[in-house]
Short mmCIF file of C-alpha atoms in Angstrom, two decimals:
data_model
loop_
_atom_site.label_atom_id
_atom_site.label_comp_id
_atom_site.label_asym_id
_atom_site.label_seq_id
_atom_site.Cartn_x
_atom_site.Cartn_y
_atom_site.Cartn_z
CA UNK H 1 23.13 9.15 108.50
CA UNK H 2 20.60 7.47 106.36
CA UNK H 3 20.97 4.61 104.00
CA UNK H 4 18.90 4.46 101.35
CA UNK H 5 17.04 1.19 100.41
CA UNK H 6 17.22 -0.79 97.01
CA UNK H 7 14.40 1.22 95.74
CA UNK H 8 15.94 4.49 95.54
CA UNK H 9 16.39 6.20 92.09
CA UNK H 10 13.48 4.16 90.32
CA UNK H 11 11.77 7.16 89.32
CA UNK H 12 14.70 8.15 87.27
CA UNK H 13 14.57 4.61 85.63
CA UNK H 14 10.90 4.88 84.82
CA UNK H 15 11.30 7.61 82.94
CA UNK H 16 14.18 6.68 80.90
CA UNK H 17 12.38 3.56 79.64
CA UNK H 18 9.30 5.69 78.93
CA UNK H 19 11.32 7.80 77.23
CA UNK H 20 12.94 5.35 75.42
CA UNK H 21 9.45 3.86 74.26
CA UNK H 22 8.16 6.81 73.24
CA UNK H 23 11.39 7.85 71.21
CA UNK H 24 11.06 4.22 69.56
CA UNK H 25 7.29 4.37 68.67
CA UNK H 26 8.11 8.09 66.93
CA UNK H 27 10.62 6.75 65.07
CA UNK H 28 8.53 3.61 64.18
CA UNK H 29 6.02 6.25 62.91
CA UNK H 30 8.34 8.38 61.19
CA UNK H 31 9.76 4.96 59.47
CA UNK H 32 6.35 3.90 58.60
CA UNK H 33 5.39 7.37 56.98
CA UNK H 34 8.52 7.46 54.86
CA UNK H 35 8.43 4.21 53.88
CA UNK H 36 4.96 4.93 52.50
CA UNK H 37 5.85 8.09 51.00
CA UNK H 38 8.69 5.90 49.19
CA UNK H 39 5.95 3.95 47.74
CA UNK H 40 3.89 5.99 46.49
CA UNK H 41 6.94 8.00 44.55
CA UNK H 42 8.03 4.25 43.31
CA UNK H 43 4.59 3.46 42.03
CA UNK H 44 4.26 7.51 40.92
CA UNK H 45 7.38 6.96 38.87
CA UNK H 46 6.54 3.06 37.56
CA UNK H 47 2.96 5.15 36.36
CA UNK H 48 4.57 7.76 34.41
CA UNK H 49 7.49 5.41 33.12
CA UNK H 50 4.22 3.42 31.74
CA UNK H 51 2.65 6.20 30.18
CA UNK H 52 5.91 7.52 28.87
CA UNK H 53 6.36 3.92 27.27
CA UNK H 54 2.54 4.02 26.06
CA UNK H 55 3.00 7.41 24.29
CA UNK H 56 6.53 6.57 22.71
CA UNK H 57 4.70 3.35 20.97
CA UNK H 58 1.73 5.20 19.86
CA UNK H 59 4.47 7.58 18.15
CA UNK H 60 6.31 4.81 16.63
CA UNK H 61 3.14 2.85 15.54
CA UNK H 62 1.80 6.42 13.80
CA UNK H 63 4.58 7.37 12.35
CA UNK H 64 4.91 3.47 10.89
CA UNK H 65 1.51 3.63 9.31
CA UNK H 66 0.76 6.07 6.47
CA UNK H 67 -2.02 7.92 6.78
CA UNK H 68 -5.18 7.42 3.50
CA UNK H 69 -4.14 10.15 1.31
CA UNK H 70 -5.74 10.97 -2.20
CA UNK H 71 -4.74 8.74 -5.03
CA UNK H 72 -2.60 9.43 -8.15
CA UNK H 73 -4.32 12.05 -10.44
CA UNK H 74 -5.24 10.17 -13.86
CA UNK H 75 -6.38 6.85 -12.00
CA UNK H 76 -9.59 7.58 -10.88
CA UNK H 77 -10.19 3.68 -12.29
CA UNK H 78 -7.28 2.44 -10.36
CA UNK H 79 -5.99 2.05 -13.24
CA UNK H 80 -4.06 4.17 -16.12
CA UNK H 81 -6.11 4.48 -19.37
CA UNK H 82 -3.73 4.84 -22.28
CA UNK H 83 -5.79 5.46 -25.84
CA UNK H 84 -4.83 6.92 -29.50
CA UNK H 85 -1.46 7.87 -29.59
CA UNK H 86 -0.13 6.44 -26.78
CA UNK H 87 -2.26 9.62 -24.42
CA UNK H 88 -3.28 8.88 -21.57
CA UNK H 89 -6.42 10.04 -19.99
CA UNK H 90 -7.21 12.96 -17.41
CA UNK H 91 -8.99 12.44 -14.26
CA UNK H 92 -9.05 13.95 -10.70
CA UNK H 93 -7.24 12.33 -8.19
CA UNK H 94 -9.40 9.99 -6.04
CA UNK H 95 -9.69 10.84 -2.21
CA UNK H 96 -9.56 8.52 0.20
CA UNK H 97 -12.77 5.92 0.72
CA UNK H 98 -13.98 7.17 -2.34
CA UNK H 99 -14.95 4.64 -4.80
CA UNK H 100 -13.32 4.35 -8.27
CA UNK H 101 -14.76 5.48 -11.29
CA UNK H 102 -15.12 2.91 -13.77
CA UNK H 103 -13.35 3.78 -17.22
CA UNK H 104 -16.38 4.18 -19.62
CA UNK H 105 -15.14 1.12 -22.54
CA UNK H 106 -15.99 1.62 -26.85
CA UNK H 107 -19.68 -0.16 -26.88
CA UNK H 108 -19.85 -0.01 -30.55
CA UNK H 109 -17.11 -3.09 -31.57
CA UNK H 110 -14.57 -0.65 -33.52
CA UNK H 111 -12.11 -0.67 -30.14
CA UNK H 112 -10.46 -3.10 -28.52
CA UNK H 113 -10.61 -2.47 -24.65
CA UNK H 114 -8.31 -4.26 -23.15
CA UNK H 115 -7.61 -4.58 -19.41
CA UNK H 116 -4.67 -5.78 -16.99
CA UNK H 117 -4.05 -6.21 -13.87
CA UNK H 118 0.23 -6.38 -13.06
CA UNK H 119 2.27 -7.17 -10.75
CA UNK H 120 5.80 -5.82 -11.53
CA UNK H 121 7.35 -8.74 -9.17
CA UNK H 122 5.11 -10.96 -11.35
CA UNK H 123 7.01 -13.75 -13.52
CA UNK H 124 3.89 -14.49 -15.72
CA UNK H 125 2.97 -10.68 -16.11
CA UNK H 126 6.53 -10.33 -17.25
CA UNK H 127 5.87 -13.25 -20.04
CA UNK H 128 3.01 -11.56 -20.82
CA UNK H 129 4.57 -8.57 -21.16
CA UNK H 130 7.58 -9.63 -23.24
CA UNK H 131 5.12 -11.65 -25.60
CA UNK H 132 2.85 -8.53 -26.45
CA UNK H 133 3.94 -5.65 -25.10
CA UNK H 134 4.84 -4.09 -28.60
CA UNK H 135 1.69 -5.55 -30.64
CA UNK H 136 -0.61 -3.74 -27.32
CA UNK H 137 1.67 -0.54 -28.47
CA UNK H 138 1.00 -0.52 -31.95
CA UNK H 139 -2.75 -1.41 -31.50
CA UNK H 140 -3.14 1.33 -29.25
CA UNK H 141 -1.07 4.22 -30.65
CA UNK H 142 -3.09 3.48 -33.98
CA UNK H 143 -6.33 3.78 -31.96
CA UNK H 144 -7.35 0.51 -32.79
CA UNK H 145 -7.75 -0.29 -28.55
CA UNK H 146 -7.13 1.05 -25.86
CA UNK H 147 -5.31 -0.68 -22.93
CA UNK H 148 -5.85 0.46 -19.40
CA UNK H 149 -2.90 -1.08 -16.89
CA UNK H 150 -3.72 -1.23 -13.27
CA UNK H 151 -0.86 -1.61 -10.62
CA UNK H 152 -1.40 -4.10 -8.08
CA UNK H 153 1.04 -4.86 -4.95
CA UNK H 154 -0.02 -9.16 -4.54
CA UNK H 155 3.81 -9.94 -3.55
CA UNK H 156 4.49 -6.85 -1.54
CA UNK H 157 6.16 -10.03 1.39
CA UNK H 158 7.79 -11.98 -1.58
CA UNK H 159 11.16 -9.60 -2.24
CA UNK H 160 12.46 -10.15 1.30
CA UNK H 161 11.53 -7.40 3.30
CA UNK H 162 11.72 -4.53 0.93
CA UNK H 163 8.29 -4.61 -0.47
CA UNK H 164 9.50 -3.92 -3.99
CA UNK H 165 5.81 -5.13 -5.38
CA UNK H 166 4.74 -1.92 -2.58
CA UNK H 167 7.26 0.74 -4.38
CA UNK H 168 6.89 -0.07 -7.89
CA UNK H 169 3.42 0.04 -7.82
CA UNK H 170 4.20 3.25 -6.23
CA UNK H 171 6.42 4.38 -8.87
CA UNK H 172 4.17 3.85 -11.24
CA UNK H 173 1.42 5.67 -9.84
CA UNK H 174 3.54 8.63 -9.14
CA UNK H 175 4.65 8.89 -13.21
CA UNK H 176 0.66 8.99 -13.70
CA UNK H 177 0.22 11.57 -11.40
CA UNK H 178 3.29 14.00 -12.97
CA UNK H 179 4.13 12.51 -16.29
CA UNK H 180 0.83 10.60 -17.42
CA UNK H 181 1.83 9.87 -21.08
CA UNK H 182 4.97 8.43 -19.95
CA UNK H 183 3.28 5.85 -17.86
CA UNK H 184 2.75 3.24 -20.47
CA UNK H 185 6.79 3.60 -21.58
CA UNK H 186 7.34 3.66 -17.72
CA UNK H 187 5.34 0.48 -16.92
CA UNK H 188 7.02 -1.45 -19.82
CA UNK H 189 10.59 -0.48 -18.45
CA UNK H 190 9.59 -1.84 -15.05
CA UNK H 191 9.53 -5.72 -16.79
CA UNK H 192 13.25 -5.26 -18.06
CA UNK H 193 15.57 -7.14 -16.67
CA UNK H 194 12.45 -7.52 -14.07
CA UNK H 195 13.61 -8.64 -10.85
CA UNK H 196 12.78 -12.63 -9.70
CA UNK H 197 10.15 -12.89 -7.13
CA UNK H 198 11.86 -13.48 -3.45
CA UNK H 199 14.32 -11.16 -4.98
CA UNK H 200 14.61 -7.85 -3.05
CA UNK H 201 13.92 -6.00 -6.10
CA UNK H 202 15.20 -2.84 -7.05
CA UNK H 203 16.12 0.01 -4.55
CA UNK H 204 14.21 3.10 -4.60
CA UNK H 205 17.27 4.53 -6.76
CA UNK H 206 17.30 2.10 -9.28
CA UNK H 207 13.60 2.33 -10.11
CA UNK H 208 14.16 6.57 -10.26
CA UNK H 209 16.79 5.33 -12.76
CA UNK H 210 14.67 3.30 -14.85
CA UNK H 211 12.13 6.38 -14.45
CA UNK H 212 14.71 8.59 -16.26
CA UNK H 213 16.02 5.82 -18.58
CA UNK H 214 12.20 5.25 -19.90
CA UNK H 215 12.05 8.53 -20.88
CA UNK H 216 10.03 10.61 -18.49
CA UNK H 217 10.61 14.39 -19.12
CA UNK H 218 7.76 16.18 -17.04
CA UNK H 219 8.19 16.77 -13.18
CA UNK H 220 11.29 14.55 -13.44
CA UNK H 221 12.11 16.28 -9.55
CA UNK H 222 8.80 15.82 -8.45
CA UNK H 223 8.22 11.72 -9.24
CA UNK H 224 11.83 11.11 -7.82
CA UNK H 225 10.33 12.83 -4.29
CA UNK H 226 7.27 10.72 -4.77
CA UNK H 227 9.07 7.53 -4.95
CA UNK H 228 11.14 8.34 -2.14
CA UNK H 229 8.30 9.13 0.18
CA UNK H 230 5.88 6.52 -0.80
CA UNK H 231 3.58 8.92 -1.57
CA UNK H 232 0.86 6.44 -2.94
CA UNK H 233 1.75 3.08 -1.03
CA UNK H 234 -1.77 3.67 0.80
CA UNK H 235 -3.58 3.92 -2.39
CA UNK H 236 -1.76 0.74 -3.86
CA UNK H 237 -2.50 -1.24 -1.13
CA UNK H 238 -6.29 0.19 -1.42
CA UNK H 239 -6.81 -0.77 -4.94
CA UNK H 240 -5.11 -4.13 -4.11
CA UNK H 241 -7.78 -4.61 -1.74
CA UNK H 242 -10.69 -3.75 -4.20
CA UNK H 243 -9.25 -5.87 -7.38
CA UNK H 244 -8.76 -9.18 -4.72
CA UNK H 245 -12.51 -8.33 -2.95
CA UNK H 246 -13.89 -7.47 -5.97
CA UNK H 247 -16.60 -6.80 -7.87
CA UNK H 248 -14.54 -5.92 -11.43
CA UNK H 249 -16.34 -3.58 -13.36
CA UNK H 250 -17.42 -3.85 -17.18
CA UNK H 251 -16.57 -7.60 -16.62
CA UNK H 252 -18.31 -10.24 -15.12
CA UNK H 253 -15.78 -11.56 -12.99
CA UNK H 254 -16.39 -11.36 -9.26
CA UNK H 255 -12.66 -10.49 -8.32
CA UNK H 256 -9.04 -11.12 -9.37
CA UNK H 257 -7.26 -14.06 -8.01
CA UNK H 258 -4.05 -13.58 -9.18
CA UNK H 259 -1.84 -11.84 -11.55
CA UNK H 260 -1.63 -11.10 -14.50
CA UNK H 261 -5.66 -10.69 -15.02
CA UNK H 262 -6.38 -9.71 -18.67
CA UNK H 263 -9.71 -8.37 -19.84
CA UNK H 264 -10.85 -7.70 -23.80
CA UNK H 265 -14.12 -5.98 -24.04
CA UNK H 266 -14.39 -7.32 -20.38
CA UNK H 267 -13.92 -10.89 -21.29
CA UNK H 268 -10.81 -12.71 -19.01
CA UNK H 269 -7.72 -14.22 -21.00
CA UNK H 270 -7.47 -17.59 -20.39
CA UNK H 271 -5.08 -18.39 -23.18
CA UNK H 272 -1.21 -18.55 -23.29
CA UNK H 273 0.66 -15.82 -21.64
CA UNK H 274 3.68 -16.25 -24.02
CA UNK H 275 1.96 -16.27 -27.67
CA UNK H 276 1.09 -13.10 -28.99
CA UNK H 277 -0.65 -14.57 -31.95
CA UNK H 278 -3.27 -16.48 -29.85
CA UNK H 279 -3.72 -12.90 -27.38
CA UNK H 280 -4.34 -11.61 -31.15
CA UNK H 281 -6.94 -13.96 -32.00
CA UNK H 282 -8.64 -13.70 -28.30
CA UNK H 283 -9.13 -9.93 -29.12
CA UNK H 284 -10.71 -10.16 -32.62
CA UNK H 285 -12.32 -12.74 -31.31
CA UNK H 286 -13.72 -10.24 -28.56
CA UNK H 287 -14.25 -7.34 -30.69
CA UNK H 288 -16.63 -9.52 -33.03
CA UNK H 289 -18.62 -10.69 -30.06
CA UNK H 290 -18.86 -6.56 -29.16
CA UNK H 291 -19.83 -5.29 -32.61
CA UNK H 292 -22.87 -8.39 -33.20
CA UNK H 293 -24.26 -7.58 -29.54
CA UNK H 294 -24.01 -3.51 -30.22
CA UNK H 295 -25.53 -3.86 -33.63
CA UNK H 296 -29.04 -4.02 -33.96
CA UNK H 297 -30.20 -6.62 -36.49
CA UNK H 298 -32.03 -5.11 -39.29
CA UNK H 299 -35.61 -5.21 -39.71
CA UNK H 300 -36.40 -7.29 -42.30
CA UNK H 301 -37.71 -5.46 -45.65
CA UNK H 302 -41.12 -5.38 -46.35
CA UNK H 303 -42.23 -7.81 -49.34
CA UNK H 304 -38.93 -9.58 -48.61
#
């Protein structure tokens, strides 16, 4: 009988441990593949969750930001031109970068062209308004001037976060653009019981209230949308820009610096906001000036 020796079976052994080695190294490399295929879907899906987040705040800063539209129709001045009884004037709407047309003022001294630039969250353009709003009335509906109001939105951040400055000038351009004569009554309505400044100012219904209250009968439908939508905020914030940078035209101021800024024959209002007698006197004062400068000076008569 033979007895086998301490060596016997090693072959067996061998090839178990190779075995085992080469099962471990394939599943090192099958670890190793997944784990890298587990990266690349985490940074895949960290990629598209970045673009995803990209794209959904380029929406919400788009849809946050109006687009430059055209301006109000009858404004081509940025401002509304109101003449002889109480009419105000026609003019295309203005498209966007254009530059204003300057309203063309009476050279010859027989008008008073007179000029302001409101804020309706403005205390002082309210004085100013309370002082001589009816005197500006009369003068104009008798044709004696003209008075040409331009909208301005200084204190859009002053009525706590509802940028009431923003929607009234709004307002107002959207009567111009549908009910043009009733912008002057319009305008005026907006200093009644005018909000104080850090107020938040009316609500887009109350000013379509004091739009029907005032007295505007055309496209009635049509302003109330354009309030709503903000139609002209873009515009309002454009001519903001142009009165604070400036040059104003027919005058020889450089820019406004505040509000209100009131022009006669294109000469600034320095005098008290709250007596009508002394605005009075400033524009006869001003229409004398006009008529000696736009009348020639006779030639003297021969022999004389």
């Amino acid at each position: 009988m033979t007895i086998g020796g301490p060596g016997d079976g090693s072959p067996s052994k061998n090839r178990r441990r190779d075995a085992a080695r080469v099962k471990a190294k394939q599943l090192r490399v099958s670890q190793k593949k997944k784990d890298r295929r587990n990266k690349i879907f985490l940074q895949g899906g960290i990629a598209i969750a970045a673009v995803a987040i990209v794209v959904l705040v380029s929406v919400i800063i788009v849809n946050s930001i109006k687009p430059a539209g055209p301006g109000p129709k009858n404004m081509a001045s940025d401002g509304a031109l109101i003449g002889e009884g109480m009419v105000t004037a026609l003019t295309p709407a203005l498209q966007p970068d254009a530059n204003p047309r300057p309203s063309e003022p009476d050279t010859t001294g027989a008008i008073a062209n007179i000029r302001v630039y409101v804020d309706y969250l403005c205390p002082l353009c309210g004085e100013f308004e309370d002082a001589n709003n009816e005197q500006i009335a009369q003068w104009v509906d008798s044709g004696a001037a003209t008075v040409e109001i331009h909208p301005v939105a200084i204190l859009t951040s002053k009525s706590a976060g509802t940028k009431y400055s923003l929607r009234a000038a709004n307002a107002a351009a959207c009567v111009a653009n549908y009910s043009p004569d009733d912008f002057f009554a319009f305008s005026s309505a907006l200093f009644v019981d005018q909000p104080e400044e850090t107020s938040p100012g009316r609500s887009n219904d109350e000013i379509k209230a004091v739009v029907r209250e005032s007295g505007v009968s055309t496209a009635l439908s049509n302003v109330n949308s354009c309030i709503e939508d903000g139609t002209y905020e873009s515009w309002v914030t454009a001519a903001t820009n142009r009165a604070l940078d400036g040059p104003i035209p027919n005058s020889s101021m450089e820019s406004i610096i505040g509000t209100p800024t009131i022009l006669v024959n294109g000469k600034p209002y320095t005098g008290s906001l709250e007596d009508p007698k002394e605005f009075a006197s400033f524009v006869q004062v001003a229409l004398g000036e006009t008529y000696s400068t736009s009348t020639p000076t006779p030639e003297p008569t021969p022999g004389g």
